[in-house]
mmCIF file with all atom_site columns, C-alpha atoms in Angstrom:
data_model
loop_
_atom_site.group_PDB
_atom_site.id
_atom_site.type_symbol
_atom_site.label_atom_id
_atom_site.label_alt_id
_atom_site.label_comp_id
_atom_site.label_asym_id
_atom_site.label_entity_id
_atom_site.label_seq_id
_atom_site.pdbx_PDB_ins_code
_atom_site.Cartn_x
_atom_site.Cartn_y
_atom_site.Cartn_z
_atom_site.occupancy
_atom_site.B_iso_or_equiv
_atom_site.pdbx_formal_charge
_atom_site.auth_seq_id
_atom_site.auth_comp_id
_atom_site.auth_asym_id
_atom_site.auth_atom_id
_atom_site.pdbx_PDB_model_num
ATOM 1   C CA . MET K 1 1   ? 16.891  18.073  4.753   1.00 60.00 ? 599 MET K CA 1
ATOM 2   C CA . ALA K 1 2   ? 14.260  19.083  7.304   1.00 77.00 ? 600 ALA K CA 1
ATOM 3   C CA . ASN K 1 3   ? 13.928  17.291  10.559  1.00 86.00 ? 601 ASN K CA 1
ATOM 4   C CA . VAL K 1 4   ? 11.477  14.488  10.949  1.00 88.00 ? 602 VAL K CA 1
ATOM 5   C CA . TYR K 1 5   ? 10.040  16.194  13.922  1.00 87.00 ? 603 TYR K CA 1
ATOM 6   C CA . THR K 1 6   ? 8.086   19.433  13.711  1.00 86.00 ? 604 THR K CA 1
ATOM 7   C CA . LYS K 1 7   ? 7.010   19.887  17.262  1.00 90.00 ? 605 LYS K CA 1
ATOM 8   C CA . THR K 1 8   ? 3.722   21.267  15.920  1.00 85.00 ? 606 THR K CA 1
ATOM 9   C CA . GLY K 1 9   ? 1.786   18.492  17.546  1.00 88.00 ? 607 GLY K CA 1
ATOM 10  C CA . ASP K 1 10  ? 3.288   18.807  21.072  1.00 93.00 ? 608 ASP K CA 1
ATOM 11  C CA . LYS K 1 11  ? 0.103   20.450  22.362  1.00 90.00 ? 609 LYS K CA 1
ATOM 12  C CA . GLY K 1 12  ? -2.247  17.754  21.175  1.00 94.00 ? 610 GLY K CA 1
ATOM 13  C CA . THR K 1 13  ? -3.333  19.060  17.734  1.00 94.00 ? 611 THR K CA 1
ATOM 14  C CA . THR K 1 14  ? -2.412  17.966  14.310  1.00 93.00 ? 612 THR K CA 1
ATOM 15  C CA . GLY K 1 15  ? -2.672  19.532  10.790  1.00 92.00 ? 613 GLY K CA 1
ATOM 16  C CA . LEU K 1 16  ? -5.096  18.302  8.297   1.00 93.00 ? 614 LEU K CA 1
ATOM 17  C CA . TYR K 1 17  ? -4.243  17.923  4.601   1.00 88.00 ? 615 TYR K CA 1
ATOM 18  C CA . THR K 1 18  ? -6.183  21.097  3.851   1.00 90.00 ? 616 THR K CA 1
ATOM 19  C CA . GLY K 1 19  ? -4.224  22.995  6.618   1.00 91.00 ? 617 GLY K CA 1
ATOM 20  C CA . GLU K 1 20  ? -6.656  23.247  9.464   1.00 93.00 ? 618 GLU K CA 1
ATOM 21  C CA . ARG K 1 21  ? -5.444  22.153  12.918  1.00 95.00 ? 619 ARG K CA 1
ATOM 22  C CA . ILE K 1 22  ? -7.603  19.758  15.035  1.00 94.00 ? 620 ILE K CA 1
ATOM 23  C CA . ASN K 1 23  ? -7.342  17.773  18.151  1.00 94.00 ? 621 ASN K CA 1
ATOM 24  C CA . LYS K 1 24  ? -5.457  14.501  17.845  1.00 96.00 ? 622 LYS K CA 1
ATOM 25  C CA . ALA K 1 25  ? -8.229  12.678  19.549  1.00 96.00 ? 623 ALA K CA 1
ATOM 26  C CA . SER K 1 26  ? -10.813 13.743  17.041  1.00 97.00 ? 624 SER K CA 1
ATOM 27  C CA . LEU K 1 27  ? -13.015 11.269  15.078  1.00 98.00 ? 625 LEU K CA 1
ATOM 28  C CA . ARG K 1 28  ? -11.293 12.338  11.881  1.00 97.00 ? 626 ARG K CA 1
ATOM 29  C CA . VAL K 1 29  ? -7.823  11.601  13.071  1.00 97.00 ? 627 VAL K CA 1
ATOM 30  C CA . GLU K 1 30  ? -8.998  8.302   14.580  1.00 98.00 ? 628 GLU K CA 1
ATOM 31  C CA . ALA K 1 31  ? -10.573 7.335   11.144  1.00 98.00 ? 629 ALA K CA 1
ATOM 32  C CA . TYR K 1 32  ? -7.460  8.149   9.056   1.00 98.00 ? 630 TYR K CA 1
ATOM 33  C CA . GLY K 1 33  ? -5.227  6.669   11.687  1.00 98.00 ? 631 GLY K CA 1
ATOM 34  C CA . THR K 1 34  ? -6.952  3.385   11.434  1.00 98.00 ? 632 THR K CA 1
ATOM 35  C CA . VAL K 1 35  ? -6.692  3.412   7.650   1.00 98.00 ? 633 VAL K CA 1
ATOM 36  C CA . ASP K 1 36  ? -2.917  3.969   8.214   1.00 98.00 ? 634 ASP K CA 1
ATOM 37  C CA . GLU K 1 37  ? -2.949  0.764   10.309  1.00 98.00 ? 635 GLU K CA 1
ATOM 38  C CA . VAL K 1 38  ? -4.707  -1.113  7.456   1.00 98.00 ? 636 VAL K CA 1
ATOM 39  C CA . GLN K 1 39  ? -2.057  0.123   4.985   1.00 98.00 ? 637 GLN K CA 1
ATOM 40  C CA . ALA K 1 40  ? 0.792   -1.150  7.273   1.00 98.00 ? 638 ALA K CA 1
ATOM 41  C CA . PHE K 1 41  ? -0.791  -4.650  7.517   1.00 97.00 ? 639 PHE K CA 1
ATOM 42  C CA . LEU K 1 42  ? -1.429  -4.830  3.816   1.00 98.00 ? 640 LEU K CA 1
ATOM 43  C CA . GLY K 1 43  ? 2.257   -4.053  3.439   1.00 98.00 ? 641 GLY K CA 1
ATOM 44  C CA . LEU K 1 44  ? 3.160   -6.996  5.665   1.00 97.00 ? 642 LEU K CA 1
ATOM 45  C CA . ALA K 1 45  ? 0.800   -9.258  3.694   1.00 98.00 ? 643 ALA K CA 1
ATOM 46  C CA . ARG K 1 46  ? 2.469   -8.144  0.442   1.00 98.00 ? 644 ARG K CA 1
ATOM 47  C CA . ALA K 1 47  ? 5.937   -8.670  1.818   1.00 98.00 ? 645 ALA K CA 1
ATOM 48  C CA . HIS K 1 48  ? 5.089   -12.190 2.820   1.00 97.00 ? 646 HIS K CA 1
ATOM 49  C CA . GLY K 1 49  ? 2.751   -12.990 -0.147  1.00 97.00 ? 647 GLY K CA 1
ATOM 50  C CA . THR K 1 50  ? 3.365   -15.828 -2.455  1.00 96.00 ? 648 THR K CA 1
ATOM 51  C CA . ASN K 1 51  ? 0.882   -15.075 -5.103  1.00 97.00 ? 649 ASN K CA 1
ATOM 52  C CA . GLU K 1 52  ? 2.085   -12.307 -7.521  1.00 98.00 ? 650 GLU K CA 1
ATOM 53  C CA . SER K 1 53  ? -1.319  -11.288 -8.606  1.00 98.00 ? 651 SER K CA 1
ATOM 54  C CA . VAL K 1 54  ? -2.366  -10.752 -4.931  1.00 98.00 ? 652 VAL K CA 1
ATOM 55  C CA . LYS K 1 55  ? 0.887   -8.790  -4.352  1.00 98.00 ? 653 LYS K CA 1
ATOM 56  C CA . GLU K 1 56  ? 0.074   -6.521  -7.371  1.00 98.00 ? 654 GLU K CA 1
ATOM 57  C CA . ALA K 1 57  ? -3.464  -5.957  -6.072  1.00 98.00 ? 655 ALA K CA 1
ATOM 58  C CA . LEU K 1 58  ? -2.172  -5.019  -2.587  1.00 98.00 ? 656 LEU K CA 1
ATOM 59  C CA . LEU K 1 59  ? 0.251   -2.639  -3.947  1.00 98.00 ? 657 LEU K CA 1
ATOM 60  C CA . GLN K 1 60  ? -2.507  -0.806  -5.953  1.00 98.00 ? 658 GLN K CA 1
ATOM 61  C CA . VAL K 1 61  ? -4.717  -0.698  -2.715  1.00 98.00 ? 659 VAL K CA 1
ATOM 62  C CA . GLU K 1 62  ? -1.836  0.569   -0.588  1.00 98.00 ? 660 GLU K CA 1
ATOM 63  C CA . LYS K 1 63  ? -1.438  3.457   -2.997  1.00 98.00 ? 661 LYS K CA 1
ATOM 64  C CA . GLU K 1 64  ? -5.199  4.130   -3.036  1.00 98.00 ? 662 GLU K CA 1
ATOM 65  C CA . LEU K 1 65  ? -5.141  4.181   0.810   1.00 98.00 ? 663 LEU K CA 1
ATOM 66  C CA . TRP K 1 66  ? -2.885  7.279   0.695   1.00 98.00 ? 664 TRP K CA 1
ATOM 67  C CA . MET K 1 67  ? -5.626  8.963   -1.360  1.00 98.00 ? 665 MET K CA 1
ATOM 68  C CA . LEU K 1 68  ? -8.285  7.752   1.093   1.00 98.00 ? 666 LEU K CA 1
ATOM 69  C CA . MET K 1 69  ? -6.351  9.126   4.098   1.00 98.00 ? 667 MET K CA 1
ATOM 70  C CA . ALA K 1 70  ? -6.081  12.435  2.305   1.00 97.00 ? 668 ALA K CA 1
ATOM 71  C CA . ASP K 1 71  ? -9.876  12.420  1.673   1.00 98.00 ? 669 ASP K CA 1
ATOM 72  C CA . ILE K 1 72  ? -10.494 11.872  5.271   1.00 98.00 ? 670 ILE K CA 1
ATOM 73  C CA . ALA K 1 73  ? -7.896  14.440  6.379   1.00 97.00 ? 671 ALA K CA 1
ATOM 74  C CA . SER K 1 74  ? -9.379  17.097  4.087   1.00 96.00 ? 672 SER K CA 1
ATOM 75  C CA . LEU K 1 75  ? -12.234 19.467  4.959   1.00 93.00 ? 673 LEU K CA 1
ATOM 76  C CA . HIS K 1 76  ? -14.625 20.775  2.277   1.00 92.00 ? 674 HIS K CA 1
ATOM 77  C CA . LYS K 1 77  ? -12.974 19.051  -0.678  1.00 96.00 ? 675 LYS K CA 1
ATOM 78  C CA . GLU K 1 78  ? -14.380 16.682  -3.243  1.00 97.00 ? 676 GLU K CA 1
ATOM 79  C CA . PRO K 1 79  ? -13.247 13.066  -2.698  1.00 98.00 ? 677 PRO K CA 1
ATOM 80  C CA . THR K 1 80  ? -10.402 11.579  -4.679  1.00 98.00 ? 678 THR K CA 1
ATOM 81  C CA . ILE K 1 81  ? -11.553 8.072   -3.860  1.00 98.00 ? 679 ILE K CA 1
ATOM 82  C CA . THR K 1 82  ? -14.806 8.121   -5.818  1.00 98.00 ? 680 THR K CA 1
ATOM 83  C CA . ASP K 1 83  ? -17.370 5.353   -6.719  1.00 98.00 ? 681 ASP K CA 1
ATOM 84  C CA . GLU K 1 84  ? -15.029 4.393   -9.658  1.00 98.00 ? 682 GLU K CA 1
ATOM 85  C CA . TYR K 1 85  ? -12.511 3.172   -7.124  1.00 98.00 ? 683 TYR K CA 1
ATOM 86  C CA . VAL K 1 86  ? -15.247 1.100   -5.387  1.00 98.00 ? 684 VAL K CA 1
ATOM 87  C CA . VAL K 1 87  ? -16.038 -0.404  -8.774  1.00 98.00 ? 685 VAL K CA 1
ATOM 88  C CA . GLY K 1 88  ? -12.359 -1.153  -9.252  1.00 98.00 ? 686 GLY K CA 1
ATOM 89  C CA . LEU K 1 89  ? -12.286 -3.072  -6.032  1.00 98.00 ? 687 LEU K CA 1
ATOM 90  C CA . GLU K 1 90  ? -15.368 -4.974  -7.029  1.00 98.00 ? 688 GLU K CA 1
ATOM 91  C CA . LYS K 1 91  ? -13.720 -6.003  -10.301 1.00 98.00 ? 689 LYS K CA 1
ATOM 92  C CA . ILE K 1 92  ? -10.662 -7.306  -8.444  1.00 98.00 ? 690 ILE K CA 1
ATOM 93  C CA . ILE K 1 93  ? -12.812 -9.212  -5.981  1.00 98.00 ? 691 ILE K CA 1
ATOM 94  C CA . ASP K 1 94  ? -14.867 -10.772 -8.757  1.00 98.00 ? 692 ASP K CA 1
ATOM 95  C CA . ALA K 1 95  ? -11.811 -11.818 -10.715 1.00 98.00 ? 693 ALA K CA 1
ATOM 96  C CA . PHE K 1 96  ? -10.167 -13.584 -7.870  1.00 98.00 ? 694 PHE K CA 1
ATOM 97  C CA . ASP K 1 97  ? -13.443 -14.937 -6.455  1.00 97.00 ? 695 ASP K CA 1
ATOM 98  C CA . GLU K 1 98  ? -14.257 -16.886 -9.654  1.00 97.00 ? 696 GLU K CA 1
ATOM 99  C CA . GLN K 1 99  ? -10.947 -18.743 -9.229  1.00 96.00 ? 697 GLN K CA 1
ATOM 100 C CA . LEU K 1 100 ? -11.750 -19.940 -5.763  1.00 97.00 ? 698 LEU K CA 1
ATOM 101 C CA . SER K 1 101 ? -13.711 -23.045 -4.701  1.00 94.00 ? 699 SER K CA 1
ATOM 102 C CA . PRO K 1 102 ? -17.063 -22.428 -3.060  1.00 93.00 ? 700 PRO K CA 1
ATOM 103 C CA . LEU K 1 103 ? -16.949 -22.013 0.720   1.00 89.00 ? 701 LEU K CA 1
ATOM 104 C CA . SER K 1 104 ? -18.113 -24.937 2.665   1.00 87.00 ? 702 SER K CA 1
ATOM 105 C CA . ALA K 1 105 ? -17.058 -23.874 6.142   1.00 84.00 ? 703 ALA K CA 1
ATOM 106 C CA . PHE K 1 106 ? -16.007 -20.854 8.120   1.00 89.00 ? 704 PHE K CA 1
ATOM 107 C CA . VAL K 1 107 ? -12.443 -19.709 7.349   1.00 89.00 ? 705 VAL K CA 1
ATOM 108 C CA . LEU K 1 108 ? -9.987  -19.817 10.240  1.00 88.00 ? 706 LEU K CA 1
ATOM 109 C CA . PRO K 1 109 ? -6.935  -17.505 9.935   1.00 90.00 ? 707 PRO K CA 1
ATOM 110 C CA . GLY K 1 110 ? -3.571  -19.056 10.204  1.00 88.00 ? 708 GLY K CA 1
ATOM 111 C CA . GLU K 1 111 ? -2.959  -21.225 7.127   1.00 88.00 ? 709 GLU K CA 1
ATOM 112 C CA . SER K 1 112 ? -0.183  -18.942 5.956   1.00 94.00 ? 710 SER K CA 1
ATOM 113 C CA . GLN K 1 113 ? 1.596   -15.806 7.109   1.00 96.00 ? 711 GLN K CA 1
ATOM 114 C CA . SER K 1 114 ? 0.363   -13.687 4.338   1.00 96.00 ? 712 SER K CA 1
ATOM 115 C CA . SER K 1 115 ? -3.284  -14.793 4.638   1.00 97.00 ? 713 SER K CA 1
ATOM 116 C CA . SER K 1 116 ? -3.100  -14.153 8.381   1.00 97.00 ? 714 SER K CA 1
ATOM 117 C CA . TYR K 1 117 ? -1.938  -10.632 7.800   1.00 98.00 ? 715 TYR K CA 1
ATOM 118 C CA . LEU K 1 118 ? -4.733  -10.074 5.337   1.00 98.00 ? 716 LEU K CA 1
ATOM 119 C CA . HIS K 1 119 ? -7.246  -11.378 7.973   1.00 97.00 ? 717 HIS K CA 1
ATOM 120 C CA . VAL K 1 120 ? -5.788  -9.003  10.534  1.00 98.00 ? 718 VAL K CA 1
ATOM 121 C CA . ALA K 1 121 ? -6.090  -6.187  7.862   1.00 98.00 ? 719 ALA K CA 1
ATOM 122 C CA . ARG K 1 122 ? -9.703  -7.190  7.218   1.00 98.00 ? 720 ARG K CA 1
ATOM 123 C CA . THR K 1 123 ? -10.575 -6.713  10.813  1.00 98.00 ? 721 THR K CA 1
ATOM 124 C CA . ILE K 1 124 ? -8.829  -3.327  11.029  1.00 98.00 ? 722 ILE K CA 1
ATOM 125 C CA . VAL K 1 125 ? -10.623 -2.253  7.776   1.00 98.00 ? 723 VAL K CA 1
ATOM 126 C CA . ARG K 1 126 ? -13.899 -3.066  9.463   1.00 98.00 ? 724 ARG K CA 1
ATOM 127 C CA . ARG K 1 127 ? -12.836 -0.936  12.415  1.00 98.00 ? 725 ARG K CA 1
ATOM 128 C CA . ALA K 1 128 ? -11.806 1.896   10.024  1.00 98.00 ? 726 ALA K CA 1
ATOM 129 C CA . GLU K 1 129 ? -15.257 1.687   8.502   1.00 98.00 ? 727 GLU K CA 1
ATOM 130 C CA . ARG K 1 130 ? -16.930 1.937   11.867  1.00 98.00 ? 728 ARG K CA 1
ATOM 131 C CA . ASP K 1 131 ? -14.611 4.985   12.699  1.00 98.00 ? 729 ASP K CA 1
ATOM 132 C CA . LEU K 1 132 ? -15.544 6.692   9.419   1.00 98.00 ? 730 LEU K CA 1
ATOM 133 C CA . TRP K 1 133 ? -19.333 5.968   10.029  1.00 98.00 ? 731 TRP K CA 1
ATOM 134 C CA . ALA K 1 134 ? -18.936 7.660   13.456  1.00 98.00 ? 732 ALA K CA 1
ATOM 135 C CA . LEU K 1 135 ? -17.230 10.582  11.710  1.00 98.00 ? 733 LEU K CA 1
ATOM 136 C CA . PHE K 1 136 ? -20.030 10.664  9.071   1.00 97.00 ? 734 PHE K CA 1
ATOM 137 C CA . GLY K 1 137 ? -22.615 10.920  11.955  1.00 97.00 ? 735 GLY K CA 1
ATOM 138 C CA . GLU K 1 138 ? -20.852 13.816  13.639  1.00 97.00 ? 736 GLU K CA 1
ATOM 139 C CA . GLU K 1 139 ? -19.214 15.886  10.949  1.00 96.00 ? 737 GLU K CA 1
ATOM 140 C CA . GLY K 1 140 ? -19.881 14.113  7.647   1.00 96.00 ? 738 GLY K CA 1
ATOM 141 C CA . ALA K 1 141 ? -17.650 12.037  5.393   1.00 97.00 ? 739 ALA K CA 1
ATOM 142 C CA . HIS K 1 142 ? -17.687 11.077  1.760   1.00 98.00 ? 740 HIS K CA 1
ATOM 143 C CA . GLU K 1 143 ? -20.080 8.226   1.062   1.00 98.00 ? 741 GLU K CA 1
ATOM 144 C CA . SER K 1 144 ? -17.649 6.865   -1.526  1.00 98.00 ? 742 SER K CA 1
ATOM 145 C CA . ASN K 1 145 ? -14.957 6.478   1.065   1.00 98.00 ? 743 ASN K CA 1
ATOM 146 C CA . LEU K 1 146 ? -17.436 4.488   3.206   1.00 98.00 ? 744 LEU K CA 1
ATOM 147 C CA . LYS K 1 147 ? -18.176 2.242   0.276   1.00 98.00 ? 745 LYS K CA 1
ATOM 148 C CA . TYR K 1 148 ? -14.536 1.788   -0.486  1.00 98.00 ? 746 TYR K CA 1
ATOM 149 C CA . LEU K 1 149 ? -13.786 0.495   3.098   1.00 98.00 ? 747 LEU K CA 1
ATOM 150 C CA . ASN K 1 150 ? -16.696 -1.861  2.905   1.00 98.00 ? 748 ASN K CA 1
ATOM 151 C CA . ARG K 1 151 ? -15.466 -3.399  -0.321  1.00 98.00 ? 749 ARG K CA 1
ATOM 152 C CA . LEU K 1 152 ? -11.877 -3.440  0.989   1.00 98.00 ? 750 LEU K CA 1
ATOM 153 C CA . SER K 1 153 ? -12.845 -5.734  3.845   1.00 98.00 ? 751 SER K CA 1
ATOM 154 C CA . ASP K 1 154 ? -14.290 -8.039  1.280   1.00 98.00 ? 752 ASP K CA 1
ATOM 155 C CA . LEU K 1 155 ? -11.202 -7.872  -0.851  1.00 98.00 ? 753 LEU K CA 1
ATOM 156 C CA . CYS K 1 156 ? -8.965  -8.702  2.112   1.00 98.00 ? 754 CYS K CA 1
ATOM 157 C CA . PHE K 1 157 ? -11.077 -11.774 2.695   1.00 98.00 ? 755 PHE K CA 1
ATOM 158 C CA . ILE K 1 158 ? -10.880 -12.916 -0.852  1.00 98.00 ? 756 ILE K CA 1
ATOM 159 C CA . LEU K 1 159 ? -7.184  -12.297 -1.126  1.00 98.00 ? 757 LEU K CA 1
ATOM 160 C CA . ALA K 1 160 ? -6.588  -14.213 2.075   1.00 98.00 ? 758 ALA K CA 1
ATOM 161 C CA . ARG K 1 161 ? -8.328  -17.189 0.495   1.00 97.00 ? 759 ARG K CA 1
ATOM 162 C CA . VAL K 1 162 ? -6.316  -16.792 -2.756  1.00 97.00 ? 760 VAL K CA 1
ATOM 163 C CA . GLU K 1 163 ? -3.136  -16.827 -0.728  1.00 97.00 ? 761 GLU K CA 1
ATOM 164 C CA . GLU K 1 164 ? -4.276  -20.109 0.924   1.00 94.00 ? 762 GLU K CA 1
ATOM 165 C CA . GLU K 1 165 ? -5.798  -21.827 -2.174  1.00 93.00 ? 763 GLU K CA 1
ATOM 166 C CA . LEU K 1 166 ? -3.966  -20.792 -5.289  1.00 86.00 ? 764 LEU K CA 1
#
């Protein structure tokens, strides 16, 4: 088995999925690094979740985030996370949202461990979206990836409510 360490990043560069080497402080690395944070918090939410349907949805999203990170870490390739994935998130959001009571006040995180992790994930998704918009402005990024992150923050909010209410 190969070593976990490669030493190829010791001089401040990293390899993209498509093979190019770029600076570790680049907007591209920042964007997919933030998505990596989201994935870790969604894993925490899933590990502490109480609703099996929420846990299934989170597992699906965690797998899709690998594809999203590959999209961001790839130059000159068509996106894997397309508008169909955005529609998929919308369907999940709608299915859960119709089960929830109407909101009558602002939601404060902290009702359960899982919902709290989902609220943290939601805020990190919003940062990831800002990071990707910065990349979009400088170098370009796939619009479907931007839409996906926008819907994912909504999904995190809805799933946090599900963990608290259902």
